[in-house]
Short mmCIF file of C-alpha atoms in Angstrom, two decimals:
data_model
loop_
_atom_site.label_atom_id
_atom_site.label_comp_id
_atom_site.label_asym_id
_atom_site.label_seq_id
_atom_site.Cartn_x
_atom_site.Cartn_y
_atom_site.Cartn_z
CA UNK A 149 6.52 26.07 16.55
CA UNK A 150 9.88 25.85 14.78
CA UNK A 151 9.93 23.48 11.85
CA UNK A 152 8.97 20.07 13.28
CA UNK A 153 10.92 16.89 12.67
CA UNK A 154 7.83 14.99 11.51
CA UNK A 155 4.72 15.94 9.57
CA UNK A 156 1.79 13.52 9.88
CA UNK A 157 -0.70 13.83 7.02
CA UNK A 158 -4.28 12.67 7.57
CA UNK A 159 -6.80 13.08 4.73
CA UNK A 160 -10.25 13.54 6.25
CA UNK A 161 -13.52 12.81 4.51
CA UNK A 162 -16.83 12.18 6.30
CA UNK A 163 -15.24 10.28 9.16
CA UNK A 164 -16.81 11.95 12.19
CA UNK A 165 -17.41 8.59 13.93
CA UNK A 166 -13.74 7.62 13.86
CA UNK A 167 -11.66 10.77 13.54
CA UNK A 168 -11.21 11.47 17.25
CA UNK A 169 -9.80 8.00 17.85
CA UNK A 170 -7.30 8.35 15.01
CA UNK A 171 -6.24 11.85 16.09
CA UNK A 172 -5.91 10.87 19.76
CA UNK A 173 -3.58 8.01 18.83
CA UNK A 174 -1.33 10.50 17.01
CA UNK A 175 -1.40 13.33 19.56
CA UNK A 176 -0.60 10.91 22.40
CA UNK A 177 2.70 9.83 20.82
CA UNK A 178 5.76 10.21 23.06
CA UNK A 179 7.60 12.35 20.52
CA UNK A 180 7.77 16.09 20.89
CA UNK A 181 8.54 17.56 17.49
CA UNK A 182 5.71 16.89 15.06
CA UNK A 183 2.82 18.57 13.32
CA UNK A 184 -0.47 16.96 12.42
CA UNK A 185 -2.01 18.09 9.14
CA UNK A 186 -5.73 17.34 8.92
CA UNK A 187 -6.67 17.82 5.28
CA UNK A 188 -10.46 18.13 5.12
CA UNK A 189 -11.41 16.97 1.65
CA UNK A 190 -14.81 18.64 1.45
CA UNK A 191 -16.48 16.74 4.30
CA UNK A 192 -20.18 17.29 4.89
CA UNK A 193 -20.91 15.12 7.96
CA UNK A 194 -19.43 17.47 10.57
CA UNK A 195 -15.85 16.20 10.21
CA UNK A 196 -14.91 19.61 8.80
CA UNK A 197 -16.00 21.32 12.05
CA UNK A 198 -14.43 18.63 14.23
CA UNK A 199 -11.07 19.26 12.56
CA UNK A 200 -11.27 22.94 13.54
CA UNK A 201 -12.26 22.06 17.10
CA UNK A 202 -9.28 19.73 17.44
CA UNK A 203 -6.91 22.41 16.12
CA UNK A 204 -8.23 24.97 18.61
CA UNK A 205 -7.27 22.65 21.46
CA UNK A 206 -3.80 21.64 20.26
CA UNK A 207 -1.26 23.90 18.55
CA UNK A 208 0.40 20.91 16.87
CA UNK A 209 -2.65 20.49 14.65
CA UNK A 210 -3.09 22.39 11.40
CA UNK A 211 -6.31 22.13 9.37
CA UNK A 212 -6.50 22.54 5.62
CA UNK A 213 -9.97 22.77 4.09
CA UNK A 214 -10.34 22.02 0.38
CA UNK A 215 -12.97 21.06 -2.13
CA UNK A 216 -13.54 17.34 -2.50
CA UNK A 217 -10.95 15.85 -4.82
CA UNK A 218 -10.25 12.42 -3.35
CA UNK A 219 -7.68 11.02 -0.96
CA UNK A 220 -4.77 11.44 -3.38
CA UNK A 221 -5.56 15.11 -3.83
CA UNK A 222 -5.80 15.60 -0.06
CA UNK A 223 -2.49 13.89 0.59
CA UNK A 224 -0.79 15.94 -2.11
CA UNK A 225 -2.02 19.18 -0.53
CA UNK A 226 -0.63 17.96 2.77
CA UNK A 227 2.75 17.13 1.22
CA UNK A 228 3.03 20.60 -0.28
CA UNK A 229 2.36 22.30 3.06
CA UNK A 230 4.27 19.92 5.34
CA UNK A 231 7.19 21.45 7.23
CA UNK A 232 8.76 18.32 8.71
CA UNK A 233 11.99 16.62 7.73
CA UNK A 234 10.10 13.32 7.67
CA UNK A 235 6.62 12.44 6.42
CA UNK A 236 4.19 9.99 7.99
CA UNK A 237 0.66 9.14 6.87
CA UNK A 238 -2.42 7.96 8.71
CA UNK A 239 -5.92 7.29 7.41
CA UNK A 240 -8.75 9.05 9.19
CA UNK A 241 -10.14 5.86 10.74
CA UNK A 242 -6.92 4.02 11.63
CA UNK A 243 -4.78 3.98 14.78
CA UNK A 244 -1.16 4.76 15.62
CA UNK A 245 0.28 2.49 18.29
CA UNK A 246 2.64 3.80 21.02
CA UNK A 247 6.20 4.84 20.11
CA UNK A 248 5.63 4.83 16.34
CA UNK A 249 7.29 8.22 15.86
CA UNK A 250 9.91 7.91 18.57
CA UNK A 251 11.26 4.54 17.47
CA UNK A 252 11.18 4.99 13.72
CA UNK A 253 12.56 8.53 13.66
CA UNK A 254 15.43 7.29 15.84
CA UNK A 255 16.14 4.51 13.34
CA UNK A 256 16.05 6.97 10.44
CA UNK A 257 18.44 9.37 12.18
CA UNK A 258 20.85 6.70 13.42
CA UNK A 259 21.17 5.13 9.99
CA UNK A 260 20.67 8.17 7.72
CA UNK A 261 17.90 6.15 6.10
CA UNK A 262 15.82 7.21 3.13
CA UNK A 263 12.89 5.11 4.33
CA UNK A 264 12.00 3.18 7.49
CA UNK A 265 9.47 0.37 7.03
CA UNK A 266 7.51 -1.04 9.98
CA UNK A 267 4.64 -3.48 10.43
CA UNK A 268 0.89 -3.09 10.71
CA UNK A 269 -1.97 -5.24 11.98
CA UNK A 270 -5.12 -5.43 9.88
CA UNK A 271 -8.34 -5.31 11.88
CA UNK A 272 -11.64 -6.20 10.20
CA UNK A 273 -14.90 -4.86 11.65
CA UNK A 274 -18.17 -6.24 10.31
CA UNK A 275 -21.44 -5.22 12.00
CA UNK A 276 -19.54 -4.41 15.16
CA UNK A 277 -17.67 -7.72 15.22
CA UNK A 278 -13.89 -7.35 15.37
CA UNK A 279 -11.50 -9.82 13.76
CA UNK A 280 -7.75 -9.33 13.90
CA UNK A 281 -5.36 -10.62 11.31
CA UNK A 282 -4.02 -14.00 12.33
CA UNK A 283 -0.77 -13.71 10.42
CA UNK A 284 1.67 -10.84 10.33
CA UNK A 285 4.42 -10.95 7.72
CA UNK A 286 7.64 -12.01 9.43
CA UNK A 287 11.03 -10.45 8.73
CA UNK A 288 14.22 -9.61 10.58
CA UNK A 289 15.28 -6.09 11.62
CA UNK A 290 18.04 -4.91 9.33
CA UNK A 291 19.57 -2.02 7.40
CA UNK A 292 19.77 -2.42 3.62
CA UNK A 293 21.87 -0.51 1.12
CA UNK A 294 23.26 -1.05 -2.35
CA UNK A 295 22.60 -4.46 -3.87
CA UNK A 296 20.92 -5.68 -0.66
CA UNK A 297 17.92 -3.47 -1.46
CA UNK A 298 17.32 -5.50 -4.62
CA UNK A 299 18.23 -8.84 -3.03
CA UNK A 300 15.51 -8.33 -0.41
CA UNK A 301 13.08 -6.41 -2.56
CA UNK A 302 10.27 -8.95 -2.12
CA UNK A 303 10.54 -8.68 1.67
CA UNK A 304 10.15 -4.91 1.45
CA UNK A 305 7.18 -5.19 -0.89
CA UNK A 306 5.43 -7.85 1.17
CA UNK A 307 5.63 -5.86 4.41
CA UNK A 308 2.79 -3.68 3.14
CA UNK A 309 1.81 -1.56 0.16
CA UNK A 310 0.34 1.11 2.44
CA UNK A 311 2.16 4.42 2.79
CA UNK A 312 1.18 4.42 6.46
CA UNK A 313 3.80 1.72 7.14
CA UNK A 314 6.69 3.93 6.08
CA UNK A 315 8.63 6.95 7.30
CA UNK A 316 9.71 9.05 4.29
CA UNK A 317 12.17 11.88 3.78
CA UNK A 318 10.38 14.98 2.56
CA UNK A 319 13.37 16.29 0.62
CA UNK A 320 13.33 13.20 -1.64
CA UNK A 321 9.61 13.63 -2.24
CA UNK A 322 9.87 17.29 -3.19
CA UNK A 323 13.15 17.10 -5.10
CA UNK A 324 11.81 14.37 -7.38
CA UNK A 325 8.22 15.62 -7.49
CA UNK A 326 6.74 12.42 -6.07
CA UNK A 327 3.00 12.79 -5.51
CA UNK A 328 -0.09 10.61 -5.49
CA UNK A 329 -1.88 10.07 -8.83
CA UNK A 330 -5.10 12.04 -8.54
CA UNK A 331 -6.80 10.00 -11.25
CA UNK A 332 -6.58 6.91 -9.00
CA UNK A 333 -9.82 6.71 -7.02
CA UNK A 334 -10.26 3.11 -5.88
CA UNK A 335 -6.84 1.70 -5.01
CA UNK A 336 -3.18 1.28 -5.93
CA UNK A 337 -2.35 4.93 -5.12
CA UNK A 338 -0.04 3.89 -2.27
CA UNK A 339 1.72 1.36 -4.46
CA UNK A 340 2.24 4.00 -7.16
CA UNK A 341 3.76 6.41 -4.63
CA UNK A 342 6.09 3.78 -3.19
CA UNK A 343 7.29 2.60 -6.61
CA UNK A 344 8.12 6.18 -7.53
CA UNK A 345 9.86 6.80 -4.20
CA UNK A 346 11.96 3.63 -4.42
CA UNK A 347 13.73 4.93 -7.51
CA UNK A 348 15.67 7.27 -5.21
CA UNK A 349 16.19 5.07 -2.15
CA UNK A 350 19.76 4.26 -1.17
CA UNK A 351 19.28 3.04 2.39
CA UNK A 352 16.35 1.17 3.95
CA UNK A 353 15.67 0.26 7.58
CA UNK A 354 13.31 -2.64 8.27
CA UNK A 355 11.64 -2.60 11.68
CA UNK A 356 9.37 -5.65 12.20
CA UNK A 357 7.52 -4.27 15.21
CA UNK A 358 3.80 -3.49 14.73
CA UNK A 359 3.01 0.23 15.11
CA UNK A 360 -0.17 0.69 13.10
CA UNK A 361 -3.71 -0.69 13.15
CA UNK A 362 -5.25 -0.70 9.71
CA UNK A 363 -9.01 -0.77 10.33
CA UNK A 364 -11.24 -2.19 7.60
CA UNK A 365 -14.91 -1.48 8.18
CA UNK A 366 -17.54 -2.97 5.89
CA UNK A 367 -19.66 0.18 6.17
CA UNK A 368 -16.76 2.60 5.67
CA UNK A 369 -14.74 1.07 2.86
CA UNK A 370 -14.48 1.14 -0.92
CA UNK A 371 -13.07 -2.40 -1.06
CA UNK A 372 -16.46 -3.99 -1.89
CA UNK A 373 -17.20 -1.60 -4.73
CA UNK A 374 -16.23 -2.26 -8.33
CA UNK A 375 -14.68 0.32 -10.59
CA UNK A 376 -12.85 0.21 -13.90
CA UNK A 377 -10.58 2.77 -12.29
CA UNK A 378 -9.20 0.02 -10.01
CA UNK A 379 -8.14 -2.05 -13.01
CA UNK A 380 -6.73 1.03 -14.72
CA UNK A 381 -4.65 1.87 -11.62
CA UNK A 382 -3.43 -1.73 -11.33
CA UNK A 383 -2.23 -1.71 -14.94
CA UNK A 384 -0.50 1.67 -14.54
CA UNK A 385 1.34 0.44 -11.44
CA UNK A 386 2.33 -2.79 -13.15
CA UNK A 387 3.83 -0.90 -16.07
CA UNK A 388 5.65 1.45 -13.70
CA UNK A 389 7.04 -1.29 -11.47
CA UNK A 390 8.03 -3.48 -14.41
CA UNK A 391 10.00 -0.53 -15.79
CA UNK A 392 11.75 -0.20 -12.41
CA UNK A 393 12.44 -3.95 -12.23
CA UNK A 394 14.04 -3.96 -15.69
CA UNK A 395 16.51 -1.33 -14.53
CA UNK A 396 17.74 -3.64 -11.74
CA UNK A 397 19.26 -7.13 -11.60
CA UNK A 398 16.28 -8.55 -9.72
CA UNK A 399 14.94 -10.77 -12.52
CA UNK A 400 18.29 -12.37 -13.35
CA UNK A 401 20.03 -12.38 -9.97
CA UNK A 402 17.13 -13.10 -7.65
CA UNK A 403 14.88 -15.45 -9.57
CA UNK A 404 11.35 -15.83 -8.25
CA UNK A 405 11.40 -12.47 -6.47
CA UNK A 406 9.66 -10.47 -9.19
CA UNK A 407 7.30 -13.33 -10.05
CA UNK A 408 6.23 -13.48 -6.40
CA UNK A 409 5.39 -9.76 -6.38
CA UNK A 410 3.79 -9.95 -9.82
CA UNK A 411 1.42 -12.68 -8.67
CA UNK A 412 0.62 -11.31 -5.23
CA UNK A 413 -0.13 -7.72 -6.22
CA UNK A 414 -1.16 -7.82 -9.85
CA UNK A 415 -2.47 -11.24 -10.89
CA UNK A 416 -4.37 -11.78 -7.63
CA UNK A 417 -5.63 -8.21 -7.81
CA UNK A 418 -6.94 -8.59 -11.35
CA UNK A 419 -8.78 -11.82 -10.62
CA UNK A 420 -10.33 -10.52 -7.40
CA UNK A 421 -11.46 -7.31 -9.13
CA UNK A 422 -13.25 -9.27 -11.87
CA UNK A 423 -14.82 -11.61 -9.32
CA UNK A 424 -16.40 -8.73 -7.45
CA UNK A 425 -20.16 -9.47 -7.48
CA UNK A 426 -20.75 -5.97 -8.86
CA UNK A 427 -18.39 -6.39 -11.81
CA UNK A 428 -20.54 -5.84 -14.96
CA UNK A 429 -19.10 -8.67 -17.04
CA UNK A 430 -20.18 -12.10 -18.21
CA UNK A 431 -17.79 -14.97 -17.57
CA UNK A 432 -16.76 -14.87 -21.24
CA UNK A 433 -15.99 -11.15 -21.01
CA UNK A 434 -13.91 -11.72 -17.87
CA UNK A 435 -11.84 -14.38 -19.59
CA UNK A 436 -11.28 -12.12 -22.61
CA UNK A 437 -10.07 -9.33 -20.31
CA UNK A 438 -7.73 -11.76 -18.53
CA UNK A 439 -6.30 -12.98 -21.86
CA UNK A 440 -5.63 -9.39 -22.88
CA UNK A 441 -3.96 -8.69 -19.53
CA UNK A 442 -1.87 -11.86 -19.96
CA UNK A 443 -0.34 -10.48 -23.16
CA UNK A 444 1.64 -7.77 -21.38
CA UNK A 445 5.41 -7.89 -21.79
CA UNK A 446 6.19 -8.74 -18.17
CA UNK A 447 4.35 -12.08 -18.48
CA UNK A 448 5.98 -13.07 -21.76
CA UNK A 449 9.57 -12.99 -20.50
CA UNK A 450 9.19 -15.20 -17.42
CA UNK A 451 11.75 -18.02 -17.53
CA UNK A 452 11.38 -21.64 -16.43
CA UNK A 453 14.11 -21.04 -13.87
CA UNK A 454 12.15 -18.17 -12.32
CA UNK A 455 9.02 -20.33 -12.13
CA UNK A 456 10.97 -23.09 -10.40
CA UNK A 457 12.29 -20.54 -7.93
CA UNK A 458 8.78 -19.22 -7.28
CA UNK A 459 7.53 -22.78 -6.73
CA UNK A 460 10.03 -23.19 -3.90
CA UNK A 461 9.31 -19.74 -2.53
CA UNK A 462 5.50 -19.87 -2.52
CA UNK A 463 3.62 -22.78 -4.07
CA UNK A 464 0.20 -21.10 -3.95
CA UNK A 465 1.43 -18.13 -5.98
CA UNK A 466 3.31 -20.46 -8.32
CA UNK A 467 0.10 -22.39 -8.98
CA UNK A 468 -1.95 -19.26 -9.73
CA UNK A 469 0.73 -17.74 -11.97
CA UNK A 470 1.32 -20.99 -13.84
CA UNK A 471 -2.38 -21.38 -14.63
CA UNK A 472 -2.61 -17.70 -15.54
CA UNK A 473 0.29 -17.96 -18.00
CA UNK A 474 -1.44 -20.93 -19.65
CA UNK A 475 -4.71 -18.98 -19.89
CA UNK A 476 -6.51 -21.46 -17.62
CA UNK A 477 -8.61 -18.64 -16.27
CA UNK A 478 -11.82 -20.56 -15.49
CA UNK A 479 -9.90 -22.90 -13.17
CA UNK A 480 -8.02 -20.01 -11.62
CA UNK A 481 -11.25 -18.14 -10.92
CA UNK A 482 -12.59 -21.17 -9.05
CA UNK A 483 -9.41 -21.37 -6.99
CA UNK A 484 -9.44 -17.64 -6.28
CA UNK A 485 -13.12 -17.73 -5.36
CA UNK A 486 -12.51 -20.53 -2.86
CA UNK A 487 -9.47 -18.75 -1.48
CA UNK A 488 -11.24 -15.43 -0.97
CA UNK A 489 -14.37 -16.95 0.61
CA UNK A 490 -13.01 -19.77 2.72
CA UNK A 491 -9.44 -19.04 3.72
CA UNK A 492 -9.93 -15.68 5.43
CA UNK A 493 -11.66 -12.33 5.16
CA UNK A 494 -8.29 -10.85 5.98
CA UNK A 495 -5.83 -11.97 3.34
#
């Protein structure tokens, strides 16, 4: 095959029950020029052999076997060996919907875009019971460049943090050495990658159509585990994104935008991590950690005008952030506990 237009990178680790479904959804795409890179990250459940079997049947599939190093390591190996002009990602137990490649590559080519963002549907599976997300973030199709990228930054962030909802240009990734942080093991790796990538984005296409099913399985997920590494990764991403935000006019020109993102991805994330039943802290220790987190620079420069703007934009996030800034953490933990248990399993 000549160099393909698209490289799809799928990190594979002990996913023999689901891998065929994910791969079939990719290979059945109505787009001719792509390669599928299955990066076997030291599987031991037979997934490693299944990858080879799939490759023997379809010349578009390339298998890379490596020692176990985590999803970030596997994706980075894939990026270094990818031959496509564009990069797509898929997790080894998720599903591509029809026309994902065809439609989004066309948008990238027509608009000379640096990134095309599209929508996903979250599907929760618990003991065989399937629950689909009731709400999908709504936004209008558009092309953004220049100041418009900053003006609508919160829309772009709220579409999804997952890299599997974006079509990327490989030349930007390689030229600026943008890779996944291999010391992140329990989350925020996608957010890190996207923050790094956005430093070099000059044109964005937003495509609101759903093309991806993000499958969350209770028996095949790290989301219920607790790790200090999750909090570490959250804090690293916050520092990195705050640095990016300070280089733009977002805080001054588009009040409430940064505060909305700050609350949704960082404050919520910190509370929910500490409220994990497996978190090894007393309530007093949790509050002390929250007070320490509260002292970061990004929280100390929030203006009254920005809080008023956030209140109009999203009252729930305004309430949580306002209580957080006042160090009312016990009350916030009660609110967050109610929210996580009673509103929806799929937030």
